[in-house]
């Protein structure tokens, strides 16, 4: 008897909108694969991984000619009941690999079951991350050898991957073959293979392994920060940070470069230290996430140019002298073991590209995170570290530059300065007239004039003032008239106050009396003026190059951007005038960029392309930079009017200097 042709059933997948008809009896997973709907599976339809969970829609569905019903799928199987933990299936959730289509259905694929799901961003991040993992696990049953079959185990594994998953393996890591035969036999020929970039076999585990991990690392001059992520879901499982151990060779980048140049073996030593720190960090993350460093298949790394070169073991000497040439401005994608990074033996490290001599892979990360090329408005993105890196532009054109701010914003070269750590004054308010201060300290929730403040301080009490604290102190003193627009601390003859004390030929403001006391000294104001003028001049130079007088929005990246009060940054004239509500923190945007590169393989090609396209402005050789720098030494600026700022803050009269005007010459002289 001729076989009855099978009935065709209609199926619609949401949110992809993929629809079509499939023969009755087709599994929902097979239908999704046939129609190209985004539906995850690691076990290949064996009801082992639980990644293929879907929901059936009941009733009339727009786009489907007839009603959808849970009854149009085959009965719930025992395997599903075990997996989904339900005896009734009342919530309409099914395993797509078990549920067979026997009528018209509309299937919703929840975010957790999509391969290319979006990871919802944190509040400070610019956009969601699309998960397109560079390395994925595939469960596969390999044919056991039989007499007469001359194929090797590796070849039979590859053939099974091709048959079950359509993967055409184009290469493998030698390490995979080392233990392959034992693994296959011990696992009764059922293994999970990790495939990188869709073609390369990088690992094999016995049985089902449905979660792989990756670590995104931001190597800063002062600190390292890292996130351990589930490469399938994009979820951040653990994050951790630690001090950069190279700090013993100098606080700033140039000290590190000098050390490597002047000391035989210095570069090798610094590379060893930073790699050790990365390994410690990865081990800590893995332990806290309840996995093993061996489960980490991929790391991505961002960092400023010097850190980037040192992690890679490259000589940073040329970054220390004009014209500040990079060893390479291409991304590096190598087995992690080549960099001495201890993860899975076949794991890879992807180091994002540097942009220019002083615009490193950290800014490449910031760019990925902020994606200014998607915007029509004019964005200024600023990443302040021991050097400021700036990007200005929109979808039409992007310029980058670095400005030599030095480490003053991090509390260095400030008389009572320290890093942002418990005990540091981070917020300051000063009463105009009396000049009485109140302040807050990292580690305490209370202001200094609130009851219980002394008891709330961290062990060790007040230890100094950090970058945000000194910025607020100087801005508040300026608003109170105790610091002139050219940055001079007024003497007692002009502004009688017990808080103003003489120090040789200049004066200082006593923020906290005692041992240790905290003063704002004339040298501190000068250090901040120099740093802020460099930052502003860099931004102004980019604006001039682009031919714009205003920016529409400003994003402040990095820890500094997260902690600084933008109002005070504006009062000091660190950043161009802009409505305050349009200035925001981008959080650790460099770290976010490293995470994007970890989770979305397409972002890697994108940033390499953008890095090549973006226009690099070298502030060191631009004559106009010096012009902008000198004008920016005044608070907030010698000539720029800061109209938006004046809408919300009453700035002291401009004519506040002793000679009745803000003199560029005077500022220049006092700076030297
Ligand atoms: S595909 Fe793994 S449980 Fe359905």
mmCIF file of N, CA and C and ligand atoms in Angstrom, residues 29 33 40-53 83 95-98 165 208, ligand 1:
data_model
loop_
_atom_site.group_PDB
_atom_site.id
_atom_site.type_symbol
_atom_site.label_atom_id
_atom_site.label_comp_id
_atom_site.label_asym_id
_atom_site.label_seq_id
_atom_site.Cartn_x
_atom_site.Cartn_y
_atom_site.Cartn_z
ATOM 1 N N UNK A 29 12.185 21.493 17.922
ATOM 2 C CA UNK A 29 13.596 21.857 17.721
ATOM 3 C C UNK A 29 13.981 21.706 16.248
ATOM 4 N N UNK A 33 15.243 24.649 13.689
ATOM 5 C CA UNK A 33 16.489 24.584 12.918
ATOM 6 C C UNK A 33 16.191 24.712 11.420
ATOM 7 N N UNK A 40 18.253 27.509 21.314
ATOM 8 C CA UNK A 40 19.501 26.915 21.801
ATOM 9 C C UNK A 40 19.374 25.396 21.947
ATOM 10 N N UNK A 41 20.512 24.737 21.850
ATOM 11 C CA UNK A 41 20.605 23.306 22.152
ATOM 12 C C UNK A 41 22.073 22.977 22.308
ATOM 13 N N UNK A 42 22.405 22.260 23.363
ATOM 14 C CA UNK A 42 23.782 21.797 23.511
ATOM 15 C C UNK A 42 23.842 20.285 23.327
ATOM 16 N N UNK A 43 22.737 19.600 23.753
ATOM 17 C CA UNK A 43 22.779 18.140 23.752
ATOM 18 C C UNK A 43 22.329 17.541 22.418
ATOM 19 N N UNK A 44 21.950 18.396 21.480
ATOM 20 C CA UNK A 44 21.568 17.889 20.163
ATOM 21 C C UNK A 44 20.220 17.191 20.177
ATOM 22 N N UNK A 45 19.341 17.572 21.083
ATOM 23 C CA UNK A 45 17.981 17.028 21.086
ATOM 24 C C UNK A 45 17.827 15.761 21.891
ATOM 25 N N UNK A 46 18.682 15.567 22.879
ATOM 26 C CA UNK A 46 18.622 14.335 23.675
ATOM 27 C C UNK A 46 17.952 14.536 25.034
ATOM 28 N N UNK A 47 17.339 15.652 25.232
ATOM 29 C CA UNK A 47 16.671 15.955 26.504
ATOM 30 C C UNK A 47 17.641 15.893 27.681
ATOM 31 N N UNK A 48 18.845 16.391 27.456
ATOM 32 C CA UNK A 48 19.855 16.360 28.517
ATOM 33 C C UNK A 48 20.225 17.756 29.013
ATOM 34 N N UNK A 49 20.180 18.746 28.129
ATOM 35 C CA UNK A 49 20.746 20.051 28.502
ATOM 36 C C UNK A 49 19.697 21.041 28.999
ATOM 37 N N UNK A 50 18.453 20.857 28.598
ATOM 38 C CA UNK A 50 17.389 21.774 29.045
ATOM 39 C C UNK A 50 17.461 23.149 28.416
ATOM 40 N N UNK A 51 18.289 23.303 27.392
ATOM 41 C CA UNK A 51 18.450 24.638 26.802
ATOM 42 C C UNK A 51 17.357 24.970 25.788
ATOM 43 N N UNK A 52 16.535 23.993 25.420
ATOM 44 C CA UNK A 52 15.586 24.207 24.320
ATOM 45 C C UNK A 52 14.174 24.507 24.824
ATOM 46 N N UNK A 53 14.048 25.025 26.025
ATOM 47 C CA UNK A 53 12.708 25.242 26.581
ATOM 48 C C UNK A 53 11.943 26.320 25.809
ATOM 49 N N UNK A 83 12.612 17.083 33.717
ATOM 50 C CA UNK A 83 13.419 18.281 33.483
ATOM 51 C C UNK A 83 12.722 19.552 33.917
ATOM 52 N N UNK A 95 10.004 21.006 26.329
ATOM 53 C CA UNK A 95 11.332 20.880 25.720
ATOM 54 C C UNK A 95 11.111 20.737 24.217
ATOM 55 N N UNK A 96 11.706 21.640 23.457
ATOM 56 C CA UNK A 96 11.463 21.647 22.012
ATOM 57 C C UNK A 96 11.946 20.366 21.348
ATOM 58 N N UNK A 97 12.938 19.719 21.956
ATOM 59 C CA UNK A 97 13.468 18.515 21.323
ATOM 60 C C UNK A 97 12.571 17.300 21.554
ATOM 61 N N UNK A 98 11.662 17.383 22.533
ATOM 62 C CA UNK A 98 10.754 16.264 22.802
ATOM 63 C C UNK A 98 9.364 16.494 22.234
ATOM 64 N N UNK A 165 25.605 18.155 13.890
ATOM 65 C CA UNK A 165 25.543 19.606 14.074
ATOM 66 C C UNK A 165 25.871 20.405 12.817
ATOM 67 N N UNK A 208 28.026 15.295 29.076
ATOM 68 C CA UNK A 208 27.452 16.605 28.743
ATOM 69 C C UNK A 208 28.111 17.701 29.564
HETATM 70 S S1 LIG B 1 18.113 20.166 23.116
HETATM 71 FE FE1 LIG B 1 18.958 19.640 25.013
HETATM 72 S S2 LIG B 1 17.219 19.294 26.212
HETATM 73 FE FE2 LIG B 1 16.383 19.721 24.316
#
